[in-house]
PDB file of C-alpha atoms in Angstrom:
ATOM      1  CA  MET A   1     -30.495 -38.627  15.391  1.00 70.00           C
ATOM      2  CA  ARG A   2     -31.586 -39.703  12.062  1.00 72.00           C
ATOM      3  CA  GLU A   3     -34.397 -42.217  13.623  1.00 73.00           C
ATOM      4  CA  ARG A   4     -35.810 -39.032  16.041  1.00 74.00           C
ATOM      5  CA  LEU A   5     -36.144 -37.119  12.623  1.00 71.00           C
ATOM      6  CA  ARG A   6     -37.640 -39.981  11.300  1.00 74.00           C
ATOM      7  CA  PHE A   7     -40.320 -39.947  13.720  1.00 67.00           C
ATOM      8  CA  LEU A   8     -40.405 -36.723  13.594  1.00 69.00           C
ATOM      9  CA  ALA A   9     -41.060 -36.564   9.906  1.00 68.00           C
ATOM     10  CA  ALA A  10     -43.608 -39.064  10.523  1.00 70.00           C
ATOM     11  CA  ARG A  11     -45.541 -37.287  13.942  1.00 71.00           C
ATOM     12  CA  LEU A  12     -45.877 -33.999  11.417  1.00 64.00           C
ATOM     13  CA  TRP A  13     -46.987 -35.987   8.665  1.00 65.00           C
ATOM     14  CA  TRP A  14     -49.800 -37.933  10.619  1.00 67.00           C
ATOM     15  CA  LEU A  15     -50.927 -34.920  11.950  1.00 66.00           C
ATOM     16  CA  ILE A  16     -51.481 -33.024   8.815  1.00 61.00           C
ATOM     17  CA  SER A  17     -53.048 -35.662   7.146  1.00 62.00           C
ATOM     18  CA  ALA A  18     -55.712 -35.600  10.306  1.00 63.00           C
ATOM     19  CA  VAL A  19     -56.852 -33.068   9.586  1.00 66.00           C
ATOM     20  CA  SER A  20     -59.714 -32.218   6.873  1.00 70.00           C
ATOM     21  CA  VAL A  21     -59.280 -31.683   3.221  1.00 70.00           C
ATOM     22  CA  ARG A  22     -60.486 -27.820   3.654  1.00 71.00           C
ATOM     23  CA  VAL A  23     -58.355 -26.907   6.937  1.00 74.00           C
ATOM     24  CA  LYS A  24     -55.518 -28.288   4.510  1.00 74.00           C
ATOM     25  CA  ILE A  25     -55.933 -26.415   1.427  1.00 74.00           C
ATOM     26  CA  LEU A  26     -57.020 -23.004   3.944  1.00 76.00           C
ATOM     27  CA  GLY A  27     -53.965 -23.254   5.615  1.00 77.00           C
ATOM     28  CA  MET A  28     -51.485 -23.771   2.694  1.00 78.00           C
ATOM     29  CA  ALA A  29     -53.449 -20.419   1.304  1.00 76.00           C
ATOM     30  CA  LEU A  30     -52.786 -18.562   4.077  1.00 78.00           C
ATOM     31  CA  GLY A  31     -49.428 -20.045   4.655  1.00 80.00           C
ATOM     32  CA  LEU A  32     -48.671 -18.463   1.485  1.00 81.00           C
ATOM     33  CA  VAL A  33     -49.791 -15.207   2.588  1.00 78.00           C
ATOM     34  CA  LEU A  34     -47.470 -15.121   5.441  1.00 81.00           C
ATOM     35  CA  LEU A  35     -44.820 -16.655   3.885  1.00 84.00           C
ATOM     36  CA  LEU A  36     -45.316 -13.710   0.491  1.00 82.00           C
ATOM     37  CA  GLY A  37     -45.817 -11.017   3.294  1.00 81.00           C
ATOM     38  CA  GLY A  38     -43.408 -12.233   5.275  1.00 83.00           C
ATOM     39  CA  GLY A  39     -40.558 -12.067   2.993  1.00 86.00           C
ATOM     40  CA  ILE A  40     -41.761  -9.122   1.223  1.00 85.00           C
ATOM     41  CA  LEU A  41     -41.489  -7.602   4.731  1.00 84.00           C
ATOM     42  CA  TRP A  42     -38.671  -8.388   5.609  1.00 88.00           C
ATOM     43  CA  GLN A  43     -37.090  -6.770   2.341  1.00 87.00           C
ATOM     44  CA  VAL A  44     -38.854  -3.154   2.182  1.00 85.00           C
ATOM     45  CA  ARG A  45     -37.876  -2.634   5.607  1.00 85.00           C
ATOM     46  CA  ALA A  46     -33.550  -3.718   4.753  1.00 88.00           C
ATOM     47  CA  SER A  47     -33.897  -1.123   2.129  1.00 87.00           C
ATOM     48  CA  LEU A  48     -35.689   1.413   4.195  1.00 84.00           C
ATOM     49  CA  THR A  49     -33.253   0.978   6.550  1.00 85.00           C
ATOM     50  CA  ARG A  50     -29.487   1.572   4.308  1.00 88.00           C
ATOM     51  CA  THR A  51     -31.792   4.232   2.196  1.00 86.00           C
ATOM     52  CA  LEU A  52     -32.501   5.983   4.989  1.00 85.00           C
ATOM     53  CA  GLN A  53     -29.448   5.643   7.318  1.00 86.00           C
ATOM     54  CA  THR A  54     -27.336   6.839   3.811  1.00 89.00           C
ATOM     55  CA  GLN A  55     -29.661   9.976   3.996  1.00 89.00           C
ATOM     56  CA  ALA A  56     -29.975  10.626   7.361  1.00 89.00           C
ATOM     57  CA  GLU A  57     -25.976  10.917   7.486  1.00 90.00           C
ATOM     58  CA  THR A  58     -25.805  12.727   4.419  1.00 92.00           C
ATOM     59  CA  GLU A  59     -27.947  15.411   5.961  1.00 92.00           C
ATOM     60  CA  SER A  60     -25.734  15.251   8.703  1.00 93.00           C
ATOM     61  CA  VAL A  61     -22.666  15.999   6.791  1.00 93.00           C
ATOM     62  CA  THR A  62     -24.456  18.415   4.839  1.00 94.00           C
ATOM     63  CA  LEU A  63     -26.044  20.485   7.731  1.00 94.00           C
ATOM     64  CA  GLY A  64     -22.638  20.585   9.567  1.00 93.00           C
ATOM     65  CA  ARG A  65     -20.886  22.300   6.665  1.00 93.00           C
ATOM     66  CA  ASP A  66     -23.371  24.380   5.281  1.00 93.00           C
ATOM     67  CA  LEU A  67     -23.229  25.388   9.665  1.00 93.00           C
ATOM     68  CA  SER A  68     -18.897  25.765   9.265  1.00 92.00           C
ATOM     69  CA  ALA A  69     -19.307  28.254   6.633  1.00 92.00           C
ATOM     70  CA  ARG A  70     -22.319  30.073   8.030  1.00 92.00           C
ATOM     71  CA  THR A  71     -20.654  30.576  11.675  1.00 91.00           C
ATOM     72  CA  ALA A  72     -17.088  31.077  10.004  1.00 91.00           C
ATOM     73  CA  ASP A  73     -17.499  35.165  10.243  1.00 91.00           C
ATOM     74  CA  LEU A  74     -19.375  35.344  13.490  1.00 91.00           C
ATOM     75  CA  ILE A  75     -17.018  33.409  15.643  1.00 91.00           C
ATOM     76  CA  LEU A  76     -14.674  35.733  14.504  1.00 90.00           C
ATOM     77  CA  LEU A  77     -16.393  38.866  14.965  1.00 90.00           C
ATOM     78  CA  ASN A  78     -16.935  37.300  18.729  1.00 90.00           C
ATOM     79  CA  ASP A  79     -21.249  37.271  17.440  1.00 92.00           C
ATOM     80  CA  LEU A  80     -21.960  35.156  19.982  1.00 92.00           C
ATOM     81  CA  VAL A  81     -25.853  35.970  20.103  1.00 93.00           C
ATOM     82  CA  GLY A  82     -26.206  35.955  15.942  1.00 94.00           C
ATOM     83  CA  LEU A  83     -24.803  32.654  16.361  1.00 94.00           C
ATOM     84  CA  GLN A  84     -27.003  30.928  18.583  1.00 94.00           C
ATOM     85  CA  ARG A  85     -29.257  32.334  16.762  1.00 94.00           C
ATOM     86  CA  LEU A  86     -28.770  31.029  13.684  1.00 95.00           C
ATOM     87  CA  LEU A  87     -27.908  27.366  15.966  1.00 94.00           C
ATOM     88  CA  ASN A  88     -31.556  27.794  17.149  1.00 94.00           C
ATOM     89  CA  GLU A  89     -33.744  28.527  13.592  1.00 94.00           C
ATOM     90  CA  THR A  90     -31.589  25.585  11.667  1.00 94.00           C
ATOM     91  CA  LEU A  91     -32.371  23.852  14.660  1.00 93.00           C
ATOM     92  CA  GLU A  92     -36.030  24.696  14.061  1.00 93.00           C
ATOM     93  CA  ASN A  93     -36.033  24.205  10.590  1.00 93.00           C
ATOM     94  CA  ASN A  94     -34.346  21.097  10.614  1.00 92.00           C
ATOM     95  CA  SER A  95     -36.859  18.198  12.123  1.00 88.00           C
ATOM     96  CA  ASN A  96     -34.045  15.519  12.318  1.00 90.00           C
ATOM     97  CA  LEU A  97     -31.803  17.902  13.469  1.00 93.00           C
ATOM     98  CA  ARG A  98     -31.474  16.867  16.897  1.00 93.00           C
ATOM     99  CA  TYR A  99     -28.615  19.090  17.505  1.00 94.00           C
ATOM    100  CA  ALA A 100     -26.255  21.478  16.647  1.00 95.00           C
ATOM    101  CA  PHE A 101     -23.018  22.838  19.421  1.00 95.00           C
ATOM    102  CA  VAL A 102     -19.643  25.275  18.027  1.00 94.00           C
ATOM    103  CA  ILE A 103     -16.727  24.630  19.739  1.00 92.00           C
ATOM    104  CA  ASP A 104     -13.607  27.156  19.795  1.00 90.00           C
ATOM    105  CA  LYS A 105      -9.966  26.476  18.991  1.00 87.00           C
ATOM    106  CA  TYR A 106      -9.681  26.022  22.832  1.00 88.00           C
ATOM    107  CA  GLY A 107     -12.486  23.299  23.450  1.00 87.00           C
ATOM    108  CA  GLN A 108     -14.568  25.424  24.560  1.00 91.00           C
ATOM    109  CA  VAL A 109     -18.392  25.447  24.090  1.00 91.00           C
ATOM    110  CA  LEU A 110     -19.072  28.925  22.270  1.00 92.00           C
ATOM    111  CA  ALA A 111     -23.402  27.807  21.232  1.00 93.00           C
ATOM    112  CA  HIS A 112     -24.813  24.676  21.935  1.00 94.00           C
ATOM    113  CA  THR A 113     -29.109  23.788  21.292  1.00 94.00           C
ATOM    114  CA  PHE A 114     -29.155  21.455  24.586  1.00 91.00           C
ATOM    115  CA  GLY A 115     -30.572  24.653  26.314  1.00 84.00           C
ATOM    116  CA  GLN A 116     -29.304  25.024  29.535  1.00 80.00           C
ATOM    117  CA  GLY A 117     -27.553  21.920  29.747  1.00 84.00           C
ATOM    118  CA  PHE A 118     -25.321  20.886  28.091  1.00 87.00           C
ATOM    119  CA  PRO A 119     -24.113  16.876  27.309  1.00 89.00           C
ATOM    120  CA  LEU A 120     -20.194  16.977  28.666  1.00 87.00           C
ATOM    121  CA  ALA A 121     -19.520  13.342  27.241  1.00 86.00           C
ATOM    122  CA  LEU A 122     -20.401  14.472  23.880  1.00 89.00           C
ATOM    123  CA  LEU A 123     -17.686  17.019  23.614  1.00 88.00           C
ATOM    124  CA  ASP A 124     -14.800  14.194  23.413  1.00 86.00           C
ATOM    125  CA  ALA A 125     -16.812  11.559  21.476  1.00 88.00           C
ATOM    126  CA  ASN A 126     -16.422  12.515  17.587  1.00 90.00           C
ATOM    127  CA  ASP A 127     -13.525  15.364  16.482  1.00 88.00           C
ATOM    128  CA  ALA A 128     -12.071  15.712  12.731  1.00 87.00           C
ATOM    129  CA  ASN A 129      -8.594  16.948  11.938  1.00 85.00           C
ATOM    130  CA  ALA A 130      -8.143  20.493  10.807  1.00 79.00           C
ATOM    131  CA  ASP A 131      -7.325  18.557   6.932  1.00 81.00           C
ATOM    132  CA  GLU A 132     -10.504  16.276   6.823  1.00 83.00           C
ATOM    133  CA  HIS A 133     -13.909  17.382   5.317  1.00 86.00           C
ATOM    134  CA  HIS A 134     -15.777  16.090   8.075  1.00 91.00           C
ATOM    135  CA  HIS A 135     -16.119  13.621  10.005  1.00 93.00           C
ATOM    136  CA  THR A 136     -18.904  11.458  11.170  1.00 93.00           C
ATOM    137  CA  ILE A 137     -19.591   8.649  13.554  1.00 92.00           C
ATOM    138  CA  ILE A 138     -22.657   6.495  15.112  1.00 92.00           C
ATOM    139  CA  LEU A 139     -23.673   7.551  18.796  1.00 91.00           C
ATOM    140  CA  GLN A 140     -26.360   4.771  20.280  1.00 90.00           C
ATOM    141  CA  THR A 141     -28.480   6.655  22.569  1.00 86.00           C
ATOM    142  CA  GLU A 142     -31.883   6.565  24.886  1.00 85.00           C
ATOM    143  CA  GLU A 143     -33.237   8.466  21.829  1.00 82.00           C
ATOM    144  CA  GLY A 144     -31.968   6.055  19.667  1.00 85.00           C
ATOM    145  CA  LEU A 145     -29.527   6.525  16.671  1.00 90.00           C
ATOM    146  CA  VAL A 146     -27.814   9.781  15.931  1.00 93.00           C
ATOM    147  CA  TRP A 147     -25.138  10.302  13.307  1.00 94.00           C
ATOM    148  CA  ASP A 148     -22.875  13.102  14.556  1.00 94.00           C
ATOM    149  CA  THR A 149     -20.702  14.780  12.563  1.00 95.00           C
ATOM    150  CA  ALA A 150     -17.613  16.971  12.698  1.00 94.00           C
ATOM    151  CA  VAL A 151     -16.172  19.681  10.466  1.00 94.00           C
ATOM    152  CA  PRO A 152     -14.141  21.657  10.856  1.00 93.00           C
ATOM    153  CA  ILE A 153     -14.477  25.919  10.735  1.00 92.00           C
ATOM    154  CA  LEU A 154     -12.021  27.249   8.298  1.00 90.00           C
ATOM    155  CA  ASP A 155      -9.441  24.307   8.503  1.00 86.00           C
ATOM    156  CA  GLY A 156      -9.956  23.665  12.109  1.00 85.00           C
ATOM    157  CA  ARG A 157      -8.141  27.555  12.992  1.00 88.00           C
ATOM    158  CA  VAL A 158     -10.978  29.213  14.129  1.00 89.00           C
ATOM    159  CA  GLY A 159     -13.212  25.788  15.531  1.00 91.00           C
ATOM    160  CA  VAL A 160     -15.095  22.740  15.025  1.00 93.00           C
ATOM    161  CA  MET A 161     -19.150  22.284  13.694  1.00 94.00           C
ATOM    162  CA  ARG A 162     -20.371  19.867  15.630  1.00 95.00           C
ATOM    163  CA  VAL A 163     -24.202  18.668  14.543  1.00 96.00           C
ATOM    164  CA  GLY A 164     -26.296  15.492  15.698  1.00 94.00           C
ATOM    165  CA  VAL A 165     -29.268  14.366  13.009  1.00 94.00           C
ATOM    166  CA  SER A 166     -31.913  11.549  14.886  1.00 92.00           C
ATOM    167  CA  ASP A 167     -33.420   8.379  13.313  1.00 88.00           C
ATOM    168  CA  ALA A 168     -36.403   9.258  14.852  1.00 84.00           C
ATOM    169  CA  GLY A 169     -37.797  10.327  11.661  1.00 82.00           C
ATOM    170  CA  LEU A 170     -36.168   7.081  10.005  1.00 82.00           C
ATOM    171  CA  ARG A 171     -37.898   5.178  12.316  1.00 84.00           C
ATOM    172  CA  ALA A 172     -41.228   6.668  12.168  1.00 85.00           C
ATOM    173  CA  ALA A 173     -41.044   6.232   8.352  1.00 84.00           C
ATOM    174  CA  ILE A 174     -39.933   2.262   8.315  1.00 85.00           C
ATOM    175  CA  ALA A 175     -42.729   1.951  11.587  1.00 87.00           C
ATOM    176  CA  ALA A 176     -45.730   3.527   8.874  1.00 88.00           C
ATOM    177  CA  VAL A 177     -44.290   1.491   6.042  1.00 87.00           C
ATOM    178  CA  SER A 178     -44.791  -1.711   7.749  1.00 86.00           C
ATOM    179  CA  GLY A 179     -48.225  -0.382   9.325  1.00 87.00           C
ATOM    180  CA  GLN A 180     -49.009  -0.753   5.477  1.00 87.00           C
ATOM    181  CA  ILE A 181     -47.578  -3.632   4.654  1.00 85.00           C
ATOM    182  CA  LEU A 182     -49.451  -5.606   7.988  1.00 85.00           C
ATOM    183  CA  LEU A 183     -52.826  -3.974   6.460  1.00 88.00           C
ATOM    184  CA  THR A 184     -52.539  -5.436   3.205  1.00 85.00           C
ATOM    185  CA  MET A 185     -50.763  -8.778   4.673  1.00 82.00           C
ATOM    186  CA  ALA A 186     -54.397  -8.839   6.951  1.00 84.00           C
ATOM    187  CA  LEU A 187     -55.938  -7.413   3.559  1.00 86.00           C
ATOM    188  CA  VAL A 188     -54.898 -10.751   0.893  1.00 81.00           C
ATOM    189  CA  SER A 189     -54.831 -13.699   4.162  1.00 79.00           C
ATOM    190  CA  ALA A 190     -58.845 -12.074   4.122  1.00 82.00           C
ATOM    191  CA  LEU A 191     -59.421 -13.003   0.832  1.00 83.00           C
ATOM    192  CA  GLY A 192     -57.051 -15.423   0.022  1.00 77.00           C
ATOM    193  CA  VAL A 193     -59.152 -18.117   3.123  1.00 77.00           C
ATOM    194  CA  LEU A 194     -62.430 -16.479   1.602  1.00 82.00           C
ATOM    195  CA  GLY A 195     -61.299 -18.121  -1.530  1.00 78.00           C
ATOM    196  CA  ALA A 196     -60.137 -21.372  -0.163  1.00 75.00           C
ATOM    197  CA  THR A 197     -63.179 -21.613   1.463  1.00 77.00           C
ATOM    198  CA  LEU A 198     -65.115 -21.352  -1.828  1.00 79.00           C
ATOM    199  CA  LEU A 199     -62.212 -23.939  -3.575  1.00 75.00           C
ATOM    200  CA  THR A 200     -62.559 -26.249  -0.268  1.00 75.00           C
ATOM    201  CA  PHE A 201     -67.108 -25.741  -0.676  1.00 75.00           C
ATOM    202  CA  VAL A 202     -66.987 -26.887  -4.244  1.00 72.00           C
ATOM    203  CA  LEU A 203     -63.615 -29.282  -3.977  1.00 72.00           C
ATOM    204  CA  THR A 204     -65.130 -31.235  -0.711  1.00 73.00           C
ATOM    205  CA  ARG A 205     -68.843 -30.990  -1.176  1.00 74.00           C
ATOM    206  CA  PRO A 206     -69.259 -33.964  -4.503  1.00 72.00           C
ATOM    207  CA  LEU A 207     -66.037 -35.299  -2.596  1.00 73.00           C
ATOM    208  CA  ARG A 208     -69.146 -35.951   0.924  1.00 75.00           C
ATOM    209  CA  GLU A 209     -72.284 -37.112  -1.393  1.00 74.00           C
ATOM    210  CA  LEU A 210     -68.915 -40.016  -3.406  1.00 74.00           C
ATOM    211  CA  VAL A 211     -68.217 -40.925   1.280  1.00 71.00           C
ATOM    212  CA  GLU A 212     -71.898 -41.019   1.839  1.00 76.00           C
ATOM    213  CA  ALA A 213     -73.222 -43.199  -1.493  1.00 71.00           C
ATOM    214  CA  THR A 214     -69.698 -45.385  -0.764  1.00 78.00           C
ATOM    215  CA  ARG A 215     -71.629 -46.585   2.549  1.00 80.00           C
ATOM    216  CA  ARG A 216     -74.828 -47.261   1.017  1.00 76.00           C
ATOM    217  CA  VAL A 217     -73.689 -49.671  -1.366  1.00 73.00           C
ATOM    218  CA  ALA A 218     -71.212 -50.862   1.829  1.00 75.00           C
ATOM    219  CA  GLN A 219     -75.090 -51.326   3.809  1.00 80.00           C
ATOM    220  CA  GLY A 220     -76.058 -53.589   0.884  1.00 73.00           C
ATOM    221  CA  ASP A 221     -78.255 -50.112  -0.889  1.00 68.00           C
ATOM    222  CA  PHE A 222     -77.015 -50.174  -5.028  1.00 72.00           C
ATOM    223  CA  SER A 223     -79.937 -47.511  -5.983  1.00 72.00           C
ATOM    224  CA  PRO A 224     -78.094 -43.931  -5.158  1.00 72.00           C
ATOM    225  CA  ARG A 225     -76.511 -42.236  -7.343  1.00 76.00           C
ATOM    226  CA  VAL A 226     -73.843 -39.243  -7.596  1.00 71.00           C
ATOM    227  CA  PRO A 227     -74.145 -36.233  -9.724  1.00 73.00           C
ATOM    228  CA  ARG A 228     -71.086 -34.203 -11.542  1.00 68.00           C
ATOM    229  CA  TRP A 229     -70.401 -31.532 -10.614  1.00 68.00           C
ATOM    230  CA  ALA A 230     -67.391 -30.574 -12.687  1.00 65.00           C
ATOM    231  CA  GLN A 231     -66.041 -30.994 -15.825  1.00 70.00           C
ATOM    232  CA  ASP A 232     -62.455 -32.923 -14.055  1.00 66.00           C
ATOM    233  CA  GLU A 233     -60.858 -35.975 -11.575  1.00 71.00           C
ATOM    234  CA  ILE A 234     -64.447 -35.490  -8.943  1.00 69.00           C
ATOM    235  CA  GLY A 235     -66.279 -35.788 -12.286  1.00 68.00           C
ATOM    236  CA  ASP A 236     -64.821 -38.573 -13.859  1.00 72.00           C
ATOM    237  CA  LEU A 237     -64.964 -40.373 -10.709  1.00 69.00           C
ATOM    238  CA  ALA A 238     -68.949 -39.551  -9.939  1.00 69.00           C
ATOM    239  CA  GLU A 239     -68.930 -40.776 -13.265  1.00 74.00           C
ATOM    240  CA  ALA A 240     -67.554 -43.816 -12.035  1.00 74.00           C
ATOM    241  CA  PHE A 241     -68.974 -44.724  -9.590  1.00 69.00           C
ATOM    242  CA  ASN A 242     -72.389 -44.480 -11.058  1.00 72.00           C
ATOM    243  CA  ALA A 243     -71.056 -47.233 -13.766  1.00 76.00           C
ATOM    244  CA  MET A 244     -69.912 -49.392 -11.025  1.00 72.00           C
TER     245      MET A 244
END
């Protein structure tokens, strides 16, 4: 196993050393940009997901508690038309709300926002005891995650209010932020490649001249002189070559 790792390391080093200095610098610049951008993207998505999930759960509880308080009188008065109107208006005014329905104390659905067909399997998916403030669970549906909250109405003596908040808004927000980060990464990568290209030009041009002059010297021509392009180590190398 150790020998294989050494072989792979040697093979990787050979591949890296085989490419030109320009490719090495471009690869390093682009790799750093992608590594940094990928790390930022992962952190932002993770943090944003946690925040929005907490917000979705809070919204589900808030809507459930509000509707529970507002539907109590309508249920006691047997005003099913007003009850249905209240649920429909709440659904229209809250974009993240996927559904809302009311169950009486006998387990019968009094009103809901599902139109013509009510999913019976949803009845037993969640419930709240009379002594509970609320009870929230996360449902995995074909449309994504739904924070389902059950709230007792008048301590359960009248019935239970059920609401479901979808993660559609959450996914849209994460997608928008991710798109902005990816666009920024693309722009920074382009700038990084441009800067690396200029850097490689500055570094490799005097090196190419040194190589060419060295070849001529090897052939017996001692006349070539290399201009000093910068006051750095490469410039010192050019001066040393000319002195030699």
